[in-house]
Short mmCIF file of C-alpha atoms in Angstrom, two decimals:
data_model
loop_
_atom_site.label_atom_id
_atom_site.label_comp_id
_atom_site.label_asym_id
_atom_site.label_seq_id
_atom_site.Cartn_x
_atom_site.Cartn_y
_atom_site.Cartn_z
CA MET A 21 119.95 100.16 58.07
CA THR A 22 118.70 98.47 61.23
CA ASP A 23 115.11 97.75 62.19
CA CYS A 24 114.01 99.20 65.51
CA LEU A 25 110.60 98.64 67.10
CA TYR A 26 108.68 101.74 68.14
CA LEU A 27 106.20 101.04 70.95
CA GLY A 28 103.62 103.59 71.96
CA SER A 29 102.29 103.70 75.50
CA GLY A 30 99.17 101.81 74.46
CA ASP A 31 101.23 99.05 72.84
CA VAL A 32 102.78 98.04 76.15
CA ALA A 33 100.16 99.03 78.72
CA ASP A 34 98.74 95.52 79.18
CA LEU A 35 101.78 93.37 78.40
CA ALA A 36 102.92 92.61 81.98
CA GLU A 37 101.55 92.32 85.49
CA PRO A 38 103.20 93.92 88.54
CA ALA A 39 104.83 90.65 89.62
CA GLU A 40 106.48 90.31 86.21
CA TYR A 41 107.93 93.80 86.44
CA VAL A 42 109.22 92.89 89.90
CA ALA A 43 110.94 89.75 88.60
CA ALA A 44 112.65 91.61 85.76
CA VAL A 45 113.79 94.46 88.01
CA ARG A 46 115.02 92.10 90.73
CA ASP A 47 117.25 90.35 88.20
CA ALA A 48 118.53 93.70 86.93
CA TYR A 49 119.58 94.85 90.39
CA ARG A 50 121.20 91.47 90.97
CA GLN A 51 123.27 92.20 87.85
CA ARG A 52 124.11 95.61 89.27
CA GLY A 53 125.35 93.87 92.41
CA GLU A 54 127.63 91.80 90.19
CA GLY A 55 129.09 94.87 88.54
CA ALA A 56 126.68 96.01 85.81
CA PRO A 57 127.41 99.68 85.06
CA ALA A 58 124.85 102.39 85.77
CA GLU A 59 124.94 106.12 86.34
CA PRO A 60 122.63 108.38 88.35
CA ARG A 61 120.47 110.91 86.60
CA THR A 62 121.72 114.03 84.95
CA LYS A 63 119.28 116.90 85.20
CA LEU A 64 119.41 120.06 83.13
CA VAL A 65 117.20 122.84 84.45
CA SER A 66 115.63 125.63 82.43
CA GLU A 67 114.60 128.78 84.25
CA GLU A 68 112.49 130.29 81.47
CA PRO A 69 110.33 128.55 80.53
CA PRO A 70 110.63 126.57 83.78
CA GLY A 71 111.29 122.87 83.31
CA MET A 72 113.91 120.17 83.35
CA PHE A 73 115.42 117.63 80.98
CA THR A 74 116.64 114.44 82.63
CA THR A 75 118.64 111.43 81.41
CA TYR A 76 120.17 108.29 82.92
CA ALA A 77 121.67 105.07 81.53
CA ALA A 78 122.61 101.48 82.43
CA VAL A 79 124.00 98.31 80.85
CA LEU A 80 122.56 94.90 81.81
CA PRO A 81 125.01 92.35 80.34
CA GLU A 82 123.05 89.19 81.16
CA THR A 83 119.80 90.64 79.90
CA GLY A 84 121.67 91.63 76.75
CA ALA A 85 120.27 95.14 76.85
CA MET A 86 121.41 98.65 77.56
CA GLY A 87 119.76 102.03 77.38
CA GLY A 88 118.02 104.36 79.70
CA TYR A 89 115.46 107.06 80.09
CA MET A 90 115.15 110.64 79.04
CA TYR A 91 112.30 112.95 79.76
CA GLY A 92 111.25 116.54 79.65
CA ALA A 93 109.04 117.84 82.43
CA GLY A 94 107.44 121.18 83.13
CA PHE A 95 108.07 123.79 80.44
CA GLY A 96 105.10 125.38 78.73
CA GLU A 97 102.77 122.38 78.80
CA ARG A 98 103.44 121.63 82.49
CA ASP A 99 103.54 117.92 81.72
CA ALA A 100 106.13 115.19 81.17
CA TRP A 101 107.13 112.92 78.28
CA PHE A 102 109.19 109.78 78.84
CA VAL A 103 111.32 108.16 76.13
CA ALA A 104 113.15 104.87 76.69
CA PRO A 105 115.65 103.68 74.06
CA VAL A 106 116.82 100.04 74.29
CA PHE A 107 119.98 98.78 72.58
CA ASP A 108 121.41 95.29 72.09
CA ALA A 109 124.28 94.97 74.58
CA GLU A 110 126.25 92.67 72.25
CA SER A 111 125.87 94.27 68.83
CA GLY A 112 125.15 97.80 69.98
CA GLU A 113 122.20 98.05 67.59
CA PRO A 114 119.00 99.80 68.63
CA LEU A 115 116.24 97.34 69.47
CA ALA A 116 113.33 99.48 70.55
CA LEU A 117 112.15 102.96 71.33
CA LEU A 118 109.37 103.12 73.92
CA ASP A 119 106.98 105.80 75.03
CA GLY A 120 107.61 105.21 78.71
CA ALA A 121 104.44 106.76 80.14
CA SER A 122 102.42 103.63 80.90
CA MET A 123 105.33 101.59 82.23
CA ASN A 124 106.61 104.34 84.53
CA PRO A 125 104.57 103.59 87.69
CA PHE A 126 105.08 99.85 87.23
CA LYS A 127 108.85 99.84 86.79
CA THR A 128 109.23 102.36 89.64
CA GLY A 129 106.87 100.33 91.81
CA ALA A 130 108.85 97.21 90.99
CA VAL A 131 112.15 98.53 92.36
CA GLY A 132 110.33 99.70 95.49
CA ALA A 133 109.00 96.17 95.89
CA VAL A 134 112.42 94.60 95.37
CA GLY A 135 113.88 96.89 98.03
CA THR A 136 111.01 96.12 100.38
CA ASP A 137 111.39 92.39 99.81
CA ALA A 138 115.12 92.57 100.56
CA LEU A 139 114.82 94.69 103.71
CA ALA A 140 111.38 94.42 105.29
CA ARG A 141 110.51 91.74 107.86
CA ARG A 142 109.23 88.56 106.27
CA ASP A 143 106.09 88.71 108.45
CA ALA A 144 105.24 92.33 107.53
CA THR A 145 101.52 92.63 106.83
CA SER A 146 100.64 96.30 107.40
CA LEU A 147 101.65 99.18 105.13
CA ALA A 148 101.38 102.96 105.30
CA ILE A 149 101.56 104.89 102.07
CA ILE A 150 102.01 108.64 101.92
CA GLY A 151 100.79 109.85 98.55
CA SER A 152 97.83 108.88 96.39
CA GLY A 153 98.91 109.41 92.78
CA ALA A 154 99.97 107.04 90.00
CA GLN A 155 103.34 106.33 91.65
CA ALA A 156 101.66 105.43 94.94
CA ARG A 157 99.40 103.02 93.06
CA GLY A 158 102.40 101.43 91.37
CA GLN A 159 104.25 101.04 94.68
CA LEU A 160 101.30 99.44 96.46
CA ARG A 161 100.44 97.02 93.66
CA ALA A 162 104.06 95.89 93.38
CA ILE A 163 104.68 95.51 97.12
CA ASP A 164 101.49 93.47 97.38
CA THR A 165 103.25 90.84 95.24
CA VAL A 166 106.14 90.40 97.71
CA ARG A 167 104.29 90.56 101.04
CA ASP A 168 100.93 89.20 102.16
CA LEU A 169 99.43 92.56 103.03
CA GLU A 170 96.42 92.64 105.33
CA THR A 171 96.05 96.33 106.17
CA VAL A 172 96.97 99.47 104.23
CA TRP A 173 96.59 103.04 105.47
CA VAL A 174 96.88 105.87 102.96
CA TYR A 175 97.37 109.55 103.62
CA SER A 176 97.66 112.47 101.21
CA PRO A 177 96.72 116.09 101.90
CA THR A 178 93.57 116.12 99.75
CA LYS A 179 90.81 114.10 101.40
CA GLU A 180 89.05 113.26 98.13
CA ASN A 181 92.26 111.92 96.57
CA ARG A 182 93.15 109.63 99.46
CA GLU A 183 89.58 108.34 99.71
CA ASP A 184 89.45 107.65 95.96
CA PHE A 185 92.76 105.81 96.23
CA ALA A 186 91.52 103.71 99.13
CA GLY A 187 88.30 102.83 97.32
CA GLU A 188 90.12 101.80 94.14
CA MET A 189 92.80 99.74 95.92
CA ASN A 190 90.22 98.06 98.16
CA LYS A 191 88.64 96.61 95.04
CA ARG A 192 91.97 95.62 93.47
CA LEU A 193 93.75 94.07 96.47
CA ASP A 194 92.82 91.48 99.09
CA ALA A 195 94.13 93.81 101.80
CA SER A 196 91.88 96.24 103.64
CA VAL A 197 92.78 99.75 102.40
CA ALA A 198 91.62 102.78 104.37
CA ALA A 199 92.22 106.53 104.12
CA VAL A 200 93.42 108.28 107.28
CA ALA A 201 93.54 111.94 108.25
CA SER A 202 97.27 112.33 108.94
CA SER A 203 100.64 110.81 108.12
CA ALA A 204 101.09 110.06 111.83
CA ALA A 205 97.94 107.95 111.81
CA ALA A 206 99.20 106.08 108.74
CA VAL A 207 102.70 105.40 110.07
CA GLU A 208 101.64 104.30 113.56
CA ASP A 209 101.93 100.49 113.84
CA ALA A 210 102.92 100.11 110.16
CA ASP A 211 105.40 97.36 109.29
CA ILE A 212 106.19 99.05 105.95
CA VAL A 213 106.07 102.76 105.15
CA VAL A 214 106.14 104.03 101.56
CA THR A 215 106.51 107.67 100.56
CA ALA A 216 105.47 108.49 97.00
CA THR A 217 105.31 112.30 96.92
CA ASN A 218 106.99 115.35 95.47
CA ALA A 219 107.46 116.87 98.92
CA SER A 220 110.14 119.40 99.81
CA GLU A 221 109.67 118.85 103.56
CA PRO A 222 109.52 115.57 105.54
CA VAL A 223 106.15 113.86 105.31
CA PHE A 224 106.24 112.07 108.68
CA ASP A 225 108.08 112.19 112.01
CA GLY A 226 110.79 109.55 112.26
CA ASP A 227 110.07 109.09 115.96
CA HIS A 228 106.70 107.62 114.96
CA LEU A 229 108.28 104.63 113.20
CA GLU A 230 107.79 101.35 114.99
CA PRO A 231 110.88 99.27 115.81
CA GLY A 232 111.39 96.83 112.95
CA ALA A 233 109.67 99.02 110.37
CA HIS A 234 110.90 99.31 106.80
CA VAL A 235 110.71 102.56 104.80
CA THR A 236 110.78 102.85 101.01
CA ALA A 237 111.13 106.46 99.85
CA MET A 238 110.77 107.02 96.12
CA GLY A 239 110.04 110.72 95.67
CA GLN A 240 113.36 112.27 96.67
CA TYR A 241 115.53 112.65 93.58
CA ASP A 242 116.56 116.26 93.96
CA PRO A 243 118.77 117.91 96.60
CA GLU A 244 115.85 120.18 97.50
CA LYS A 245 113.27 117.37 97.88
CA ARG A 246 112.95 115.72 101.24
CA GLU A 247 110.42 113.04 102.17
CA LEU A 248 112.35 111.75 105.21
CA ASP A 249 113.49 113.73 108.23
CA ALA A 250 116.90 113.45 109.85
CA ARG A 251 115.46 111.38 112.69
CA THR A 252 114.38 108.65 110.27
CA LEU A 253 117.86 108.49 108.78
CA GLU A 254 119.45 108.47 112.24
CA ARG A 255 117.33 105.49 113.27
CA GLY A 256 117.57 103.42 110.10
CA THR A 257 119.95 101.31 108.03
CA TYR A 258 120.16 103.34 104.82
CA VAL A 259 120.32 101.58 101.42
CA LEU A 260 120.26 103.29 98.03
CA ASP A 261 119.48 102.11 94.52
CA LEU A 262 122.78 103.72 93.43
CA ALA A 263 125.27 104.84 96.07
CA ALA A 264 126.42 107.78 93.92
CA ARG A 265 123.04 109.39 94.49
CA ALA A 266 124.05 110.18 98.08
CA GLU A 267 126.21 112.94 96.59
CA THR A 268 123.96 114.06 93.75
CA ASP A 269 120.20 113.95 94.28
CA ALA A 270 119.23 111.96 97.41
CA GLY A 271 117.63 115.00 98.99
CA SER A 272 116.76 113.56 102.39
CA PHE A 273 120.27 112.24 102.95
CA ILE A 274 121.98 115.35 101.56
CA GLN A 275 119.99 117.63 103.86
CA ALA A 276 120.39 115.40 106.92
CA LYS A 277 124.13 115.34 106.26
CA ALA A 278 124.18 119.15 106.07
CA GLU A 279 122.54 119.17 109.52
CA ASP A 280 125.28 116.83 110.85
CA ALA A 281 122.68 114.16 111.58
CA VAL A 282 124.40 111.59 109.34
CA THR A 283 127.72 111.14 107.57
CA ASP A 284 128.89 109.30 104.47
CA ALA A 285 129.64 106.33 106.72
CA ASP A 286 125.89 105.99 107.29
CA VAL A 287 125.36 104.89 103.68
CA TYR A 288 125.11 101.13 104.20
CA GLY A 289 125.34 100.22 100.53
CA GLU A 290 123.33 99.57 97.38
CA LEU A 291 120.35 97.32 96.83
CA GLY A 292 122.44 95.18 94.49
CA ASP A 293 124.95 94.56 97.30
CA VAL A 294 122.15 93.07 99.39
CA LEU A 295 120.73 90.98 96.55
CA VAL A 296 124.09 89.27 95.89
CA ASN A 297 124.71 88.83 99.65
CA ARG A 298 127.72 91.11 99.69
CA LEU A 299 125.94 92.88 102.50
CA PRO A 300 123.38 91.31 104.79
CA GLY A 301 119.94 92.84 104.62
CA ARG A 302 117.86 93.07 107.76
CA GLU A 303 119.75 91.53 110.66
CA ASP A 304 117.00 91.42 113.31
CA ASP A 305 113.31 92.15 113.78
CA GLU A 306 113.92 95.39 115.68
CA GLU A 307 116.09 97.03 113.01
CA ILE A 308 114.63 99.93 111.04
CA THR A 309 115.59 99.77 107.36
CA ILE A 310 115.37 102.42 104.65
CA PHE A 311 115.45 102.03 100.88
CA ASP A 312 116.00 105.28 98.96
CA SER A 313 114.63 104.62 95.48
CA GLY A 314 115.14 107.82 93.53
CA GLY A 315 115.06 106.15 90.13
CA THR A 316 117.75 104.69 87.88
CA ALA A 317 118.05 103.25 84.40
CA ILE A 318 118.53 99.80 85.92
CA GLU A 319 114.81 99.24 86.37
CA THR A 320 114.03 101.17 83.19
CA VAL A 321 116.19 99.00 80.93
CA ALA A 322 114.92 95.83 82.60
CA ALA A 323 111.27 96.79 82.18
CA ALA A 324 111.66 98.21 78.69
CA HIS A 325 113.51 95.15 77.40
CA MET A 326 110.89 92.82 78.88
CA LEU A 327 108.13 94.83 77.19
CA TYR A 328 110.06 94.89 73.90
CA GLU A 329 110.35 91.09 73.88
CA ARG A 330 106.66 90.64 74.67
CA ALA A 331 105.57 93.21 72.11
CA ALA A 332 107.68 91.52 69.43
CA GLU A 333 106.04 88.18 70.23
CA ALA A 334 102.59 89.78 70.12
CA ASP A 335 103.37 91.60 66.87
CA ARG A 336 102.75 95.02 68.36
CA GLY A 337 104.27 98.35 67.51
CA GLN A 338 105.77 99.56 64.26
CA THR A 339 109.19 99.15 62.75
CA ILE A 340 111.35 102.18 62.11
CA ASP A 341 114.75 102.30 60.42
CA PHE A 342 118.01 103.48 61.97
CA ALA A 343 121.09 104.19 59.92
CA PRO A 344 124.45 103.14 61.39
CA ALA A 345 126.82 106.04 61.90
CA SER A 346 129.25 104.70 59.27
CA GLU A 347 126.53 104.83 56.64
CA ALA A 348 125.13 108.15 57.73
CA LEU A 349 128.55 109.82 57.85
CA THR A 350 129.98 108.41 54.63
CA GLY A 351 126.89 107.91 52.55
CA GLU A 352 128.11 104.45 51.61
#
């Protein structure tokens, strides 16, 4: 039998700050750039009851961890449950099993921040965010750790939601955060644009992007979802978290390609390629850059392993037993 630490969402909710998630995720994508294996998500869809079951996995050799994410979403309860198993990358033994709910916005925000740090202008101080939910909060808090933000404009369709978001983030950040009445008003003059939505249609006009702007899109992980229009992709240098997603679930790229606005040659590369200097990031202050962050196990394993180590030090969680397959199959 092998001991494995079970960590509920409450066990890990206060174990790390946004900057610490960013550091762990940055190192994980650097390992990906050096060849660490990872696969894009696999999604199984149920028509009745409507819902989906999703999995993805990665191995981080230097971290010494491997694992991934699996979650069910929709179905009868119209909610989602996130489970993150973490294994030892040397012995193969299970280390931890996490309820991934509380870490989700932070680990997703962290990869958005790493992409922004790699591709946005160093002097970027203004940010537009489209969306006002938990993922938008995670993106903004993480990006605030990699750029000295001064002004943030937020737009989402419901006035109350965007105003609540602005009020909360104004208290949390040094930047001035204001709600605006349209995505066009948010994007105008923004150095950084973040989309954190579940939209099926583009959420802003690519012609409104300022020269030198950077875009991080994190809500497009389905061929039918599309936060960015073809014009944005035509104008920008397009970087993915995993290049394979351009064929599987990067909805904005897949649909722009179907419209003959872009081709496979317009995929510049992966974030890891930029982090290890295999590809240069931004090459001048007029270039528009795009980071398509649809979600991978790279950031999940990095964040979950960090939380596991901190929880073990803090004596949190509860130990559960796992039987090795040889014992379970033979009874010996």
